Coordinates of N, CA and C in Angstrom, one line a residue:
M6 N 154.5 149.0 -52.2 CA 153.3 149.1 -53.1 C 152.9 150.6 -53.2
D7 N 152.8 151.0 -54.4 CA 152.5 152.4 -54.7 C 151.0 152.6 -54.5
Y8 N 150.5 153.8 -54.2 CA 149.1 154.0 -54.1 C 148.8 155.5 -54.3
E9 N 147.6 155.8 -54.6 CA 147.1 157.2 -54.8 C 145.8 157.3 -53.9
I10 N 145.7 158.5 -53.3 CA 144.5 158.7 -52.5 C 143.7 159.8 -53.2
K11 N 142.5 159.4 -53.6 CA 141.5 160.3 -54.3 C 140.8 161.2 -53.3
F12 N 140.4 160.7 -52.2 CA 139.8 161.5 -51.2 C 140.0 160.9 -49.8
L13 N 139.9 161.7 -48.8 CA 140.2 161.3 -47.4 C 139.0 160.7 -46.7
E14 N 139.3 160.1 -45.6 CA 138.3 159.5 -44.7 C 137.3 160.6 -44.3
R15 N 137.8 161.8 -43.9 CA 137.0 162.9 -43.5 C 135.9 163.2 -44.6
D16 N 136.4 163.2 -45.8 CA 135.5 163.5 -47.0 C 134.4 162.5 -47.1
A17 N 134.8 161.2 -46.9 CA 133.8 160.1 -47.0 C 132.7 160.3 -45.9
V18 N 133.2 160.6 -44.7 CA 132.2 160.7 -43.6 C 131.3 161.9 -43.9
E19 N 131.9 163.0 -44.3 CA 131.1 164.2 -44.7 C 130.1 163.9 -45.8
K20 N 130.5 163.1 -46.7 CA 129.5 162.7 -47.8 C 128.4 161.9 -47.3
V21 N 128.7 160.9 -46.4 CA 127.6 160.1 -45.9 C 126.6 161.0 -45.1
E22 N 127.2 161.9 -44.2 CA 126.3 162.7 -43.3 C 125.7 163.8 -44.1
G23 N 126.1 164.1 -45.3 CA 125.5 165.1 -46.1 C 124.5 164.5 -47.1
D24 N 124.4 163.2 -47.2 CA 123.5 162.5 -48.1 C 122.1 162.4 -47.4
E25 N 121.1 162.8 -48.1 CA 119.8 162.9 -47.5 C 119.3 161.6 -47.0
K26 N 119.4 160.5 -47.8 CA 118.9 159.2 -47.4 C 119.7 158.6 -46.3
A27 N 121.0 158.8 -46.4 CA 121.9 158.2 -45.3 C 121.7 159.0 -44.0
K28 N 121.6 160.3 -44.1 CA 121.4 161.1 -42.9 C 120.1 160.7 -42.2
S29 N 119.0 160.5 -43.0 CA 117.7 160.1 -42.5 C 117.8 158.8 -41.7
L30 N 118.5 157.8 -42.3 CA 118.7 156.5 -41.7 C 119.6 156.6 -40.4
I31 N 120.6 157.5 -40.4 CA 121.4 157.7 -39.2 C 120.6 158.3 -38.1
D32 N 119.9 159.4 -38.4 CA 119.1 160.1 -37.4 C 117.9 159.2 -36.9
K33 N 117.2 158.5 -37.8 CA 116.1 157.7 -37.4 C 116.5 156.6 -36.4
N34 N 117.6 156.0 -36.6 CA 118.1 154.9 -35.9 C 119.1 155.2 -34.8
G35 N 119.4 156.5 -34.6 CA 120.3 156.8 -33.5 C 121.7 156.3 -33.7
L36 N 122.2 156.2 -35.0 CA 123.5 155.6 -35.3 C 124.6 156.6 -34.9
V37 N 125.8 156.0 -34.5 CA 127.0 156.7 -34.3 C 128.1 156.2 -35.2
L38 N 129.0 157.1 -35.5 CA 130.1 156.7 -36.4 C 131.0 155.7 -35.7
A39 N 131.2 154.5 -36.3 CA 132.0 153.5 -35.6 C 133.3 153.2 -36.3
S40 N 133.4 153.3 -37.7 CA 134.7 153.1 -38.3 C 134.6 153.6 -39.8
A41 N 135.8 153.7 -40.4 CA 135.9 154.0 -41.8 C 137.0 153.1 -42.3
F42 N 136.8 152.5 -43.5 CA 137.7 151.4 -44.0 C 137.9 151.6 -45.5
A43 N 139.2 151.4 -45.8 CA 139.6 151.5 -47.3 C 140.6 150.3 -47.5
M44 N 140.8 150.0 -48.8 CA 141.7 148.9 -49.1 C 142.5 149.3 -50.3
I45 N 143.7 148.8 -50.3 CA 144.6 149.0 -51.5 C 145.0 147.6 -51.9
T46 N 144.8 147.3 -53.2 CA 145.2 146.0 -53.8 C 146.0 146.2 -55.0
P47 N 146.7 145.1 -55.5 CA 147.4 145.3 -56.8 C 146.5 145.7 -57.9
D48 N 145.3 145.3 -57.9 CA 144.3 145.6 -58.9 C 143.8 147.0 -58.8
S49 N 143.8 147.5 -57.6 CA 143.2 148.9 -57.3 C 144.1 149.6 -56.3
S50 N 145.1 150.2 -56.8 CA 146.0 150.9 -55.9 C 145.6 152.4 -55.6
V51 N 144.4 152.7 -56.0 CA 143.8 154.0 -55.8 C 142.8 154.0 -54.7
I52 N 142.9 154.8 -53.7 CA 141.8 154.9 -52.7 C 140.8 155.8 -53.2
D53 N 139.8 155.3 -53.8 CA 138.7 156.1 -54.4 C 137.3 155.7 -53.8
R54 N 137.4 154.9 -52.7 CA 136.1 154.5 -52.1 C 136.4 154.2 -50.6
W55 N 135.5 154.5 -49.8 CA 135.5 154.2 -48.4 C 134.3 153.5 -47.9
N56 N 134.4 152.5 -47.0 CA 133.2 152.0 -46.3 C 133.2 152.7 -45.0
V57 N 132.0 153.3 -44.7 CA 131.8 154.1 -43.5 C 130.7 153.3 -42.7
N58 N 131.1 153.0 -41.5 CA 130.2 152.1 -40.6 C 129.6 152.9 -39.4
Y59 N 128.3 152.7 -39.2 CA 127.7 153.4 -38.1 C 127.1 152.3 -37.2
F60 N 127.0 152.5 -35.9 CA 126.6 151.5 -34.9 C 125.3 152.0 -34.2
N61 N 124.4 151.0 -34.0 CA 123.2 151.2 -33.2 C 123.4 150.4 -31.9
A62 N 123.6 151.1 -30.8 CA 123.9 150.4 -29.5 C 122.7 149.6 -29.0
E63 N 121.5 150.1 -29.3 CA 120.2 149.4 -28.9 C 120.1 148.0 -29.6
T64 N 120.4 147.9 -30.9 CA 120.2 146.7 -31.6 C 121.5 145.9 -31.9
S65 N 122.6 146.5 -31.5 CA 124.0 146.0 -31.8 C 124.1 145.7 -33.3
E66 N 123.6 146.6 -34.1 CA 123.8 146.4 -35.6 C 124.7 147.5 -36.1
L67 N 125.4 147.1 -37.1 CA 126.3 148.0 -37.9 C 125.6 148.3 -39.2
T68 N 125.6 149.5 -39.6 CA 125.1 150.0 -40.9 C 126.2 150.5 -41.7
N69 N 126.4 149.9 -42.9 CA 127.5 150.1 -43.7 C 127.1 150.9 -45.0
F70 N 127.9 152.0 -45.2 CA 127.7 152.8 -46.4 C 129.0 152.8 -47.2
L71 N 128.8 152.7 -48.5 CA 130.0 152.7 -49.5 C 130.0 154.1 -50.1
V72 N 131.1 154.8 -50.0 CA 131.3 156.1 -50.6 C 132.3 156.0 -51.7
K73 N 131.8 156.3 -52.9 CA 132.7 156.2 -54.1 C 132.4 157.5 -54.9
G74 N 133.4 158.4 -55.0 CA 133.2 159.6 -55.7 C 132.1 160.4 -54.9
D75 N 131.1 160.9 -55.6 CA 130.0 161.6 -55.0 C 128.8 160.7 -54.6
D76 N 129.0 159.4 -54.9 CA 127.9 158.5 -54.6 C 128.0 157.8 -53.2
V77 N 126.9 157.8 -52.5 CA 126.8 157.2 -51.2 C 125.7 156.1 -51.3
T78 N 126.1 154.8 -51.0 CA 125.2 153.7 -51.1 C 125.1 153.0 -49.8
H79 N 123.9 152.7 -49.3 CA 123.7 151.9 -48.1 C 123.9 150.5 -48.6
I80 N 124.9 149.8 -48.1 CA 125.2 148.5 -48.4 C 124.4 147.5 -47.6
E81 N 124.5 147.6 -46.3 CA 123.7 146.6 -45.5 C 123.7 147.1 -44.0
T82 N 122.8 146.5 -43.3 CA 122.7 146.6 -41.9 C 122.7 145.2 -41.3
S83 N 123.7 144.9 -40.4 CA 123.8 143.5 -40.0 C 124.2 143.5 -38.5
K84 N 123.9 142.4 -37.9 CA 124.3 142.2 -36.5 C 125.8 142.1 -36.4
R85 N 126.4 142.6 -35.3 CA 127.8 142.5 -35.0 C 128.2 141.1 -34.8
I86 N 129.5 140.8 -35.1 CA 130.1 139.5 -34.8 C 130.8 139.5 -33.5
H87 N 131.4 140.6 -33.1 CA 132.2 140.7 -31.9 C 131.5 141.3 -30.8
D88 N 131.9 141.0 -29.5 CA 131.3 141.6 -28.4 C 132.0 142.8 -27.8
T89 N 133.1 143.2 -28.4 CA 133.8 144.4 -27.9 C 132.9 145.6 -27.9
E90 N 133.1 146.5 -27.0 CA 132.4 147.7 -26.9 C 132.8 148.6 -28.1
I91 N 131.8 149.2 -28.7 CA 132.0 150.2 -29.8 C 131.8 151.6 -29.3
K92 N 132.8 152.4 -29.3 CA 132.6 153.8 -28.9 C 132.7 154.6 -30.2
P93 N 131.9 155.7 -30.3 CA 131.8 156.5 -31.5 C 133.2 157.2 -31.7
I94 N 133.4 157.4 -33.0 CA 134.6 158.2 -33.4 C 134.2 159.6 -33.4
D95 N 135.1 160.4 -32.8 CA 134.9 161.9 -32.7 C 135.8 162.5 -33.8
M96 N 135.2 162.7 -35.0 CA 136.0 163.2 -36.1 C 136.7 164.5 -35.9
S97 N 136.2 165.3 -34.9 CA 136.9 166.6 -34.6 C 138.2 166.4 -34.0
K98 N 138.5 165.2 -33.4 CA 139.8 164.9 -32.8 C 140.8 164.4 -33.7
I99 N 140.4 164.0 -34.9 CA 141.3 163.4 -35.9 C 142.1 164.5 -36.5
T100 N 143.4 164.5 -36.1 CA 144.3 165.5 -36.7 C 145.3 165.0 -37.7
I101 N 145.5 163.7 -37.7 CA 146.4 163.1 -38.7 C 145.6 162.4 -39.8
P102 N 145.7 162.9 -41.0 CA 145.0 162.3 -42.1 C 145.6 161.0 -42.6
V103 N 144.9 160.2 -43.3 CA 145.3 158.9 -43.8 C 146.6 159.0 -44.7
T104 N 146.8 160.1 -45.3 CA 148.0 160.3 -46.1 C 149.3 160.2 -45.3
K105 N 149.3 160.9 -44.1 CA 150.5 160.8 -43.2 C 150.5 159.5 -42.5
I106 N 149.4 158.9 -42.2 CA 149.4 157.6 -41.5 C 150.0 156.6 -42.4
L107 N 149.6 156.5 -43.6 CA 150.1 155.5 -44.5 C 151.6 155.7 -44.8
S108 N 152.1 156.9 -44.9 CA 153.5 157.1 -45.0 C 154.3 156.6 -43.8
S109 N 153.8 156.9 -42.7 CA 154.4 156.5 -41.4 C 154.4 154.9 -41.3
A110 N 153.2 154.3 -41.6 CA 153.1 152.9 -41.6 C 154.0 152.2 -42.6
M111 N 154.1 152.7 -43.8 CA 154.9 152.1 -44.8 C 156.4 152.2 -44.5
E112 N 156.8 153.4 -43.9 CA 158.2 153.5 -43.5 C 158.6 152.5 -42.4
R113 N 157.7 152.3 -41.4 CA 157.9 151.4 -40.4 C 157.9 149.9 -40.9
S114 N 157.0 149.6 -41.8 CA 156.9 148.3 -42.4 C 158.2 147.9 -43.1
E115 N 158.9 148.9 -43.7 CA 160.1 148.6 -44.4 C 161.2 148.0 -43.5
L116 N 161.1 148.5 -42.2 CA 162.1 148.0 -41.2 C 161.7 146.7 -40.6
E117 N 160.4 146.4 -40.5 CA 159.9 145.3 -39.7 C 159.2 144.2 -40.5
F118 N 158.9 144.4 -41.7 CA 158.0 143.5 -42.5 C 158.8 143.1 -43.8
P119 N 159.6 142.0 -43.8 CA 160.4 141.7 -44.9 C 159.7 140.9 -46.0
H120 N 158.4 141.1 -46.2 CA 157.6 140.4 -47.2 C 157.0 141.4 -48.2
E121 N 156.7 140.8 -49.4 CA 156.1 141.7 -50.4 C 154.6 141.9 -50.1
T122 N 154.2 143.1 -50.0 CA 152.8 143.4 -49.6 C 151.9 143.2 -50.8
N123 N 150.8 142.5 -50.6 CA 149.8 142.3 -51.6 C 148.6 143.1 -51.5
K124 N 148.1 143.3 -50.2 CA 147.0 144.1 -49.9 C 147.2 144.9 -48.6
I125 N 146.6 146.1 -48.6 CA 146.6 146.9 -47.4 C 145.2 147.3 -47.0
F126 N 144.9 147.0 -45.7 CA 143.6 147.4 -45.1 C 143.9 148.6 -44.3
I127 N 143.0 149.6 -44.4 CA 143.2 150.8 -43.6 C 141.9 151.0 -42.8
T128 N 142.0 151.1 -41.5 CA 140.8 151.3 -40.7 C 140.9 152.4 -39.7
L129 N 140.0 153.3 -39.6 CA 139.9 154.3 -38.6 C 138.8 153.9 -37.6
H130 N 139.1 153.9 -36.3 CA 138.2 153.4 -35.3 C 138.6 154.0 -33.9
H131 N 137.7 153.8 -33.0 CA 138.1 154.1 -31.6 C 138.7 152.9 -31.0
N132 N 139.8 153.0 -30.4 CA 140.5 151.8 -29.8 C 140.3 151.9 -28.3
N133 N 139.6 150.9 -27.8 CA 139.3 150.9 -26.4 C 140.6 150.7 -25.5
E134 N 141.5 149.9 -26.0 CA 142.8 149.7 -25.3 C 143.5 151.0 -25.1
Y135 N 143.6 151.8 -26.1 CA 144.4 153.0 -26.1 C 143.5 154.2 -25.7
K136 N 142.2 154.0 -25.6 CA 141.2 155.0 -25.3 C 141.3 156.2 -26.2
N137 N 141.4 156.0 -27.5 CA 141.6 157.1 -28.4 C 141.2 156.6 -29.8
E138 N 141.0 157.6 -30.7 CA 140.8 157.3 -32.1 C 142.1 156.7 -32.6
C139 N 142.0 155.7 -33.5 CA 143.2 155.0 -33.9 C 143.1 154.6 -35.3
W140 N 144.2 154.6 -36.0 CA 144.3 154.0 -37.3 C 144.9 152.6 -37.2
T141 N 144.4 151.6 -37.8 CA 145.0 150.3 -37.9 C 145.3 150.1 -39.4
I142 N 146.5 149.9 -39.7 CA 147.0 149.6 -41.0 C 147.4 148.1 -41.0
T143 N 146.8 147.3 -41.9 CA 147.2 145.9 -41.9 C 147.7 145.6 -43.3
L144 N 148.9 145.1 -43.4 CA 149.6 144.7 -44.7 C 149.5 143.2 -44.8
F145 N 149.1 142.7 -45.9 CA 149.0 141.2 -46.2 C 150.0 140.9 -47.2
S146 N 150.7 139.8 -47.1 CA 151.7 139.4 -48.1 C 151.2 138.2 -48.8
T147 N 151.8 137.9 -50.0 CA 151.4 136.7 -50.8 C 151.7 135.4 -50.1
N148 N 152.6 135.4 -49.1 CA 153.0 134.2 -48.4 C 152.3 134.1 -47.1
L149 N 151.2 134.7 -46.9 CA 150.3 134.6 -45.8 C 150.8 135.2 -44.5
F150 N 151.7 136.2 -44.6 CA 152.1 136.9 -43.4 C 151.2 138.2 -43.3
L151 N 151.0 138.7 -42.1 CA 150.4 140.0 -42.0 C 151.2 140.8 -41.0
Y152 N 151.1 142.1 -41.2 CA 151.8 143.1 -40.4 C 150.7 144.1 -40.0
K153 N 150.5 144.2 -38.7 CA 149.5 145.2 -38.2 C 150.1 146.3 -37.4
I154 N 149.8 147.5 -37.8 CA 150.4 148.6 -37.1 C 149.3 149.5 -36.7
K155 N 149.3 150.0 -35.4 CA 148.3 150.9 -34.9 C 148.9 152.2 -34.6
I156 N 148.2 153.3 -35.1 CA 148.8 154.6 -35.0 C 147.7 155.5 -34.4
D157 N 148.1 156.2 -33.3 CA 147.1 157.2 -32.7 C 146.7 158.2 -33.7
A158 N 145.4 158.4 -33.9 CA 144.9 159.3 -34.9 C 145.0 160.8 -34.5
I159 N 145.3 161.0 -33.3 CA 145.4 162.4 -32.8 C 146.8 162.9 -32.7
T160 N 147.8 162.0 -32.3 CA 149.2 162.4 -32.2 C 150.0 161.9 -33.3
G161 N 149.6 160.8 -34.0 CA 150.4 160.2 -35.1 C 151.4 159.3 -34.5
K162 N 151.4 159.0 -33.2 CA 152.4 158.1 -32.6 C 152.0 156.7 -32.9
I163 N 153.0 155.9 -33.2 CA 152.8 154.4 -33.4 C 152.7 153.8 -32.0
V164 N 151.5 153.2 -31.8 CA 151.3 152.6 -30.5 C 151.6 151.1 -30.4
S165 N 151.5 150.4 -31.5 CA 151.9 149.0 -31.5 C 152.1 148.5 -33.0
S166 N 152.8 147.5 -33.1 CA 153.0 146.8 -34.4 C 153.3 145.3 -34.1
E167 N 152.8 144.5 -35.0 CA 153.0 143.0 -34.8 C 153.0 142.4 -36.2
M168 N 153.8 141.3 -36.3 CA 153.8 140.5 -37.5 C 153.5 139.1 -37.1
K169 N 152.6 138.4 -37.9 CA 152.3 137.0 -37.7 C 151.9 136.3 -39.0
H170 N 152.0 135.0 -38.9 CA 151.6 134.2 -40.1 C 150.1 133.9 -39.9
L171 N 149.3 133.9 -40.9 CA 147.9 133.7 -40.8 C 147.5 132.3 -40.4
L172 N 148.4 131.3 -40.7 CA 148.0 129.9 -40.4 C 148.6 129.5 -39.0
K173 N 149.3 130.3 -38.3 CA 149.8 129.9 -37.0 C 149.1 130.6 -35.9

């Protein structure tokens, strides 16, 4: 699947934290950066928007901002679904940008994922298992298989990969 990246995750975070309304909400509620998410689909093969999520440890709520171009929109604040501990992302540690991560993931998927990719989910987060900032790239196929690859966001090393069927 071909794709084009209009702006990076770092740019999206900077836009949120530079937006007056978003910054006020972040500061007022003591929010910490929890994740950044983008998606590639057959209808939209251009990464031109990012969802940037902030976490409030006191209320266990996630606040989601959509960044598209220069626009920052507060989408929602909602209770978390999972009980896993959320640690803040330290953007100063992120040395491998999404461009290189996607190239690495796509190369690896050619060897391990024999299915036609329909959608790609891209998530930057702190991974408690690896105790580091981590990229998770998830490829979905039209025949309900998924391939998940985790890549250390500091070293670029692939730390795990797995393929499974969504109905099994």
